[in-house]
Short mmCIF file of C-alpha atoms in Angstrom, two decimals:
data_model
loop_
_atom_site.label_atom_id
_atom_site.label_comp_id
_atom_site.label_asym_id
_atom_site.label_seq_id
_atom_site.Cartn_x
_atom_site.Cartn_y
_atom_site.Cartn_z
CA MET A 1 15.05 -23.60 -40.32
CA LYS A 2 11.92 -22.58 -38.68
CA ILE A 3 12.40 -25.39 -35.96
CA LEU A 4 16.04 -24.23 -35.40
CA THR A 5 14.85 -20.49 -35.24
CA CYS A 6 12.49 -21.53 -32.40
CA GLY A 7 15.03 -23.67 -30.81
CA LEU A 8 17.52 -20.98 -30.47
CA ILE A 9 14.83 -18.21 -29.36
CA CYS A 10 13.65 -20.82 -26.79
CA ALA A 11 17.07 -21.53 -25.73
CA GLY A 12 17.88 -17.51 -25.06
CA PHE A 13 14.79 -17.25 -22.99
CA MET A 14 15.61 -20.00 -20.67
CA ILE A 15 19.17 -18.75 -20.37
CA SER A 16 17.80 -15.30 -19.58
CA LEU A 17 15.57 -16.74 -17.33
CA ALA A 18 17.92 -18.91 -15.60
CA GLY A 19 20.16 -16.04 -15.30
CA ALA A 20 17.57 -13.52 -13.71
CA GLN A 21 17.94 -12.59 -10.05
CA GLU A 22 14.56 -13.27 -8.05
CA VAL A 23 13.46 -10.37 -5.83
CA GLU A 24 10.69 -11.14 -3.09
CA ILE A 25 8.62 -8.11 -2.48
CA LEU A 26 6.35 -8.08 0.38
CA TYR A 27 3.04 -6.30 0.24
CA ASP A 28 0.09 -5.32 2.85
CA ASP A 29 -2.06 -8.40 2.52
CA ASP A 30 -5.33 -6.15 3.67
CA TYR A 31 -5.31 -2.75 1.88
CA ALA A 32 -7.79 -3.07 -1.25
CA PRO A 33 -7.95 -1.73 -3.78
CA TYR A 34 -4.23 -1.33 -3.60
CA THR A 35 -2.85 -4.06 -2.41
CA TRP A 36 -4.44 -7.45 -0.69
CA GLU A 37 -4.27 -10.99 -0.57
CA ALA A 38 -7.18 -13.08 -2.17
CA ALA A 39 -8.58 -16.36 -1.32
CA GLY A 40 -5.91 -18.95 -2.18
CA GLY A 41 -3.08 -16.70 -1.40
CA GLU A 42 -3.10 -14.99 -4.63
CA ALA A 43 -1.63 -11.22 -4.73
CA LYS A 44 -4.16 -8.79 -6.06
CA GLY A 45 -4.57 -4.75 -6.27
CA ILE A 46 -3.22 -1.74 -8.06
CA TYR A 47 0.21 -1.92 -6.77
CA ILE A 48 0.22 -5.61 -7.60
CA ASP A 49 -0.39 -5.06 -10.98
CA VAL A 50 1.85 -2.08 -11.42
CA ILE A 51 5.00 -3.97 -9.93
CA ARG A 52 4.25 -7.23 -12.12
CA GLU A 53 4.37 -5.21 -15.34
CA ALA A 54 7.41 -3.36 -13.86
CA ILE A 55 9.45 -6.52 -13.25
CA ASP A 56 8.42 -7.77 -17.02
CA ARG A 57 10.06 -4.98 -18.20
CA MET A 58 13.16 -5.62 -16.04
CA ASP A 59 15.02 -8.45 -17.98
CA ARG A 60 17.41 -9.34 -15.33
CA TYR A 61 14.83 -9.85 -12.49
CA THR A 62 12.03 -12.13 -11.55
CA LEU A 63 9.20 -11.48 -8.92
CA ARG A 64 8.03 -13.14 -5.80
CA LEU A 65 4.99 -11.60 -4.10
CA THR A 66 4.40 -12.14 -0.32
CA GLY A 67 1.23 -11.01 1.53
CA VAL A 68 2.21 -9.97 5.00
CA PRO A 69 0.42 -7.79 7.97
CA TRP A 70 1.77 -4.25 7.40
CA ARG A 71 3.38 -3.74 10.82
CA ARG A 72 5.15 -7.02 10.24
CA GLY A 73 6.30 -6.03 6.90
CA LEU A 74 7.71 -2.88 8.13
CA GLN A 75 9.57 -5.07 11.12
CA LEU A 76 11.14 -7.39 8.48
CA VAL A 77 12.32 -4.45 6.28
CA GLU A 78 13.86 -2.84 9.28
CA ALA A 79 15.66 -6.05 10.57
CA GLY A 80 17.16 -6.45 6.90
CA ARG A 81 14.98 -9.67 6.53
CA ALA A 82 13.08 -8.31 3.64
CA PHE A 83 14.21 -6.46 0.32
CA GLY A 84 11.02 -4.59 -0.13
CA LEU A 85 7.67 -3.91 0.79
CA LEU A 86 4.45 -2.20 -1.16
CA PRO A 87 2.96 0.43 -0.50
CA PRO A 88 4.52 2.75 1.96
CA TYR A 89 4.01 6.60 2.31
CA TYR A 90 7.13 8.55 2.25
CA ARG A 91 8.24 8.60 5.73
CA PRO A 92 12.28 8.96 5.69
CA GLU A 93 12.28 10.17 9.34
CA ASP A 94 9.86 7.39 10.71
CA ARG A 95 11.48 4.49 8.64
CA PRO A 96 15.27 5.55 8.00
CA TYR A 97 15.73 1.81 7.28
CA MET A 98 13.93 2.43 3.82
CA ASP A 99 14.79 4.04 0.57
CA TYR A 100 11.89 5.49 -1.41
CA PRO A 101 13.23 5.62 -4.91
CA VAL A 102 10.09 6.60 -6.83
CA ALA A 103 6.50 7.61 -6.47
CA ILE A 104 4.04 5.25 -7.78
CA LEU A 105 0.38 6.43 -7.02
CA ASP A 106 -1.12 9.27 -5.73
CA GLU A 107 -3.20 8.49 -2.53
CA GLY A 108 -4.39 10.44 0.66
CA TYR A 109 -5.15 10.23 4.34
CA ALA A 110 -8.74 11.36 5.14
CA LEU A 111 -10.92 11.49 8.21
CA PHE A 112 -14.56 9.48 7.72
CA ALA A 113 -17.61 9.33 9.92
CA LEU A 114 -21.08 8.34 9.70
CA SER A 115 -22.38 11.94 10.50
CA PRO A 116 -21.72 15.42 9.39
CA ASP A 117 -19.14 17.31 11.05
CA THR A 118 -17.96 20.87 10.92
CA GLY A 119 -13.97 20.09 11.87
CA THR A 120 -11.50 21.65 8.82
CA ARG A 121 -8.49 21.35 10.77
CA TRP A 122 -6.40 18.05 11.96
CA PRO A 123 -5.99 17.85 14.74
CA GLU A 124 -7.23 21.01 16.36
CA ASP A 125 -10.74 20.57 15.64
CA PHE A 126 -11.23 17.15 16.90
CA ALA A 127 -9.60 17.28 20.44
CA GLY A 128 -10.39 14.30 22.90
CA LYS A 129 -11.92 12.33 19.97
CA ARG A 130 -11.34 8.61 19.43
CA VAL A 131 -9.85 7.95 16.00
CA GLY A 132 -9.34 4.71 14.57
CA ILE A 133 -6.29 4.12 12.47
CA ASN A 134 -4.77 0.90 10.87
CA ALA A 135 -2.02 -1.06 13.00
CA GLY A 136 1.60 0.32 11.82
CA PHE A 137 0.01 3.26 9.80
CA SER A 138 1.90 6.62 10.16
CA VAL A 139 -0.71 9.37 10.76
CA PRO A 140 0.22 13.04 9.93
CA ASP A 141 1.07 15.01 13.30
CA ARG A 142 0.24 11.67 15.30
CA GLU A 143 2.65 13.12 18.62
CA LYS A 144 0.74 16.68 18.42
CA ALA A 145 -2.86 15.00 17.93
CA ARG A 146 -2.24 12.69 21.24
CA ASP A 147 0.07 15.13 23.38
CA ASP A 148 -1.50 18.73 22.42
CA TYR A 149 -5.11 17.50 21.90
CA GLY A 150 -5.81 14.53 23.71
CA ILE A 151 -6.88 12.40 20.64
CA ILE A 152 -6.89 8.99 21.14
CA LEU A 153 -5.54 6.92 18.31
CA ASP A 154 -7.07 3.45 18.41
CA GLU A 155 -5.31 0.72 16.44
CA ALA A 156 -7.09 -2.21 14.54
CA GLU A 157 -6.06 -4.69 12.48
CA ASN A 158 -7.54 -3.48 9.10
CA ASN A 159 -10.34 -1.52 7.59
CA GLU A 160 -12.86 -3.97 8.33
CA VAL A 161 -12.16 -4.15 11.75
CA ASN A 162 -12.19 -0.10 12.22
CA LEU A 163 -15.72 0.41 9.85
CA ARG A 164 -17.11 -2.06 12.41
CA LYS A 165 -15.76 -0.04 15.51
CA LEU A 166 -17.17 3.18 13.85
CA VAL A 167 -20.85 1.69 13.19
CA ALA A 168 -20.61 0.27 17.07
CA GLY A 169 -19.70 3.73 18.15
CA ARG A 170 -16.46 2.63 19.73
CA ILE A 171 -14.54 5.07 17.65
CA ASP A 172 -15.50 8.45 16.43
CA TYR A 173 -13.88 8.82 13.41
CA PHE A 174 -11.66 6.58 10.92
CA ILE A 175 -8.37 7.93 9.12
CA ASN A 176 -7.05 6.11 5.98
CA ASP A 177 -6.91 6.63 2.25
CA PRO A 178 -10.58 7.47 0.75
CA ASN A 179 -10.27 4.91 -1.87
CA SER A 180 -9.28 2.25 0.48
CA ILE A 181 -12.18 3.08 3.00
CA ARG A 182 -14.81 3.41 0.47
CA TRP A 183 -13.78 -0.21 -1.14
CA SER A 184 -13.89 -1.78 2.32
CA ALA A 185 -17.23 -0.20 3.14
CA SER A 186 -18.69 -1.32 -0.29
CA GLN A 187 -17.45 -4.98 0.38
CA LEU A 188 -18.94 -5.04 4.12
CA ARG A 189 -22.20 -3.73 2.80
CA GLU A 190 -22.26 -6.63 0.47
CA SER A 191 -21.34 -9.34 2.95
CA ASP A 192 -23.15 -8.07 6.18
CA ARG A 193 -26.50 -7.21 5.62
CA SER A 194 -26.74 -5.51 9.19
CA LEU A 195 -24.17 -2.80 8.35
CA ARG A 196 -25.79 -1.60 4.73
CA GLY A 197 -27.94 0.98 6.56
CA PRO A 198 -25.13 2.59 8.75
CA LEU A 199 -22.43 2.35 6.11
CA GLU A 200 -24.69 4.09 3.92
CA SER A 201 -24.02 7.29 6.01
CA LEU A 202 -20.22 7.01 5.75
CA GLN A 203 -18.75 10.45 4.83
CA LYS A 204 -15.39 12.06 4.28
CA ILE A 205 -15.17 14.87 6.75
CA LEU A 206 -11.62 15.98 6.03
CA LEU A 207 -8.53 15.55 3.46
CA ILE A 208 -5.95 15.47 6.22
CA SER A 209 -2.90 15.15 3.85
CA THR A 210 -2.04 14.06 0.03
CA GLU A 211 0.48 11.23 -0.20
CA GLN A 212 2.09 9.06 -2.70
CA GLY A 213 2.49 5.35 -2.56
CA TYR A 214 6.10 3.68 -3.04
CA LEU A 215 8.07 0.54 -3.24
CA GLY A 216 9.88 0.78 -0.02
CA ILE A 217 13.53 -0.67 -0.43
CA ALA A 218 15.69 -2.03 2.46
CA ASN A 219 18.96 0.13 2.80
CA THR A 220 20.54 -1.18 5.76
CA ALA A 221 21.51 -4.75 4.20
CA ASP A 222 23.53 -4.53 1.17
CA ALA A 223 25.34 -7.66 1.90
CA ALA A 224 21.79 -9.75 1.64
CA PHE A 225 20.84 -7.74 -1.29
CA PRO A 226 23.80 -6.90 -3.43
CA PHE A 227 21.72 -6.31 -6.24
CA ARG A 228 19.99 -3.29 -4.80
CA ARG A 229 21.57 -0.58 -6.43
CA ASP A 230 20.89 -1.89 -10.07
CA PHE A 231 17.27 -2.81 -9.24
CA THR A 232 16.64 0.23 -7.87
CA ALA A 233 18.00 2.46 -10.95
CA THR A 234 16.33 0.11 -13.28
CA PHE A 235 12.93 0.44 -11.39
CA VAL A 236 12.85 4.09 -11.18
CA THR A 237 13.51 4.32 -15.08
CA VAL A 238 10.78 1.54 -15.62
CA ILE A 239 8.21 3.16 -13.24
CA ASN A 240 8.81 6.56 -15.08
CA GLU A 241 8.57 5.07 -18.11
CA MET A 242 5.04 3.57 -17.09
CA LYS A 243 3.82 6.82 -16.01
CA ARG A 244 4.57 8.23 -19.38
CA ASP A 245 3.04 5.51 -21.66
CA GLY A 246 0.00 5.57 -19.79
CA THR A 247 0.20 1.92 -18.13
CA ILE A 248 -0.45 3.02 -14.54
CA ASP A 249 -3.42 5.14 -15.41
CA ASN A 250 -5.05 2.30 -17.29
CA ILE A 251 -4.26 0.01 -14.33
CA MET A 252 -5.87 2.44 -12.13
CA ARG A 253 -9.00 2.52 -14.47
CA ASN A 254 -9.52 -1.33 -13.85
CA TYR A 255 -10.24 -0.57 -10.41
CA GLN A 256 -12.73 2.13 -10.63
#
């Protein structure tokens, strides 16, 4: 009887998997501790753990994760060649091709430097300065900073490159999420002894904005992704459930 019961359960499980819709989610491959691609191509990070748990709770779906450079991910979603991307901020005017069904985590944009600064307003107090940002990132008041205050927004591939440029004096400031900047600085101090001293002076000058990270979902290619509406509704329900039951908070604590 036990063998028969096990056989029925296993068979049901296999049928369930066979009927599940695979969903490919792209993620920023260099945005630790939120998302990054580790050695061997393994997806890691806070959002990665959240999305894996969420899909595990969504019986009709299975997950495939693919790491890409951030700008490339945006291009693929805009072209309707990718279903979802982790983890954009809410920018419906800049990215009308993407839906933002539910906020997952709180983040922020902050301006960092290697020495104290009295600036308290962005962009007014930083006129004429050279500010590093990561390629494809949407900085608050970007046009105002550039056109009205002559701020040079200098794009680089990732946090590491921008931190090295900051140490070398090639940029005056660096803008990104505080947790991500501090994580990258810590990794650099461990891997490059020449940067330990300079990066010890790294400090947050100004919190420019508070943000929330989302799973951005393509909204221009329903023919390619006929499951979009069902997936979105189910995903919203599951993420809200994970907030209520403390799952997301527990995942975040693993990275502190």
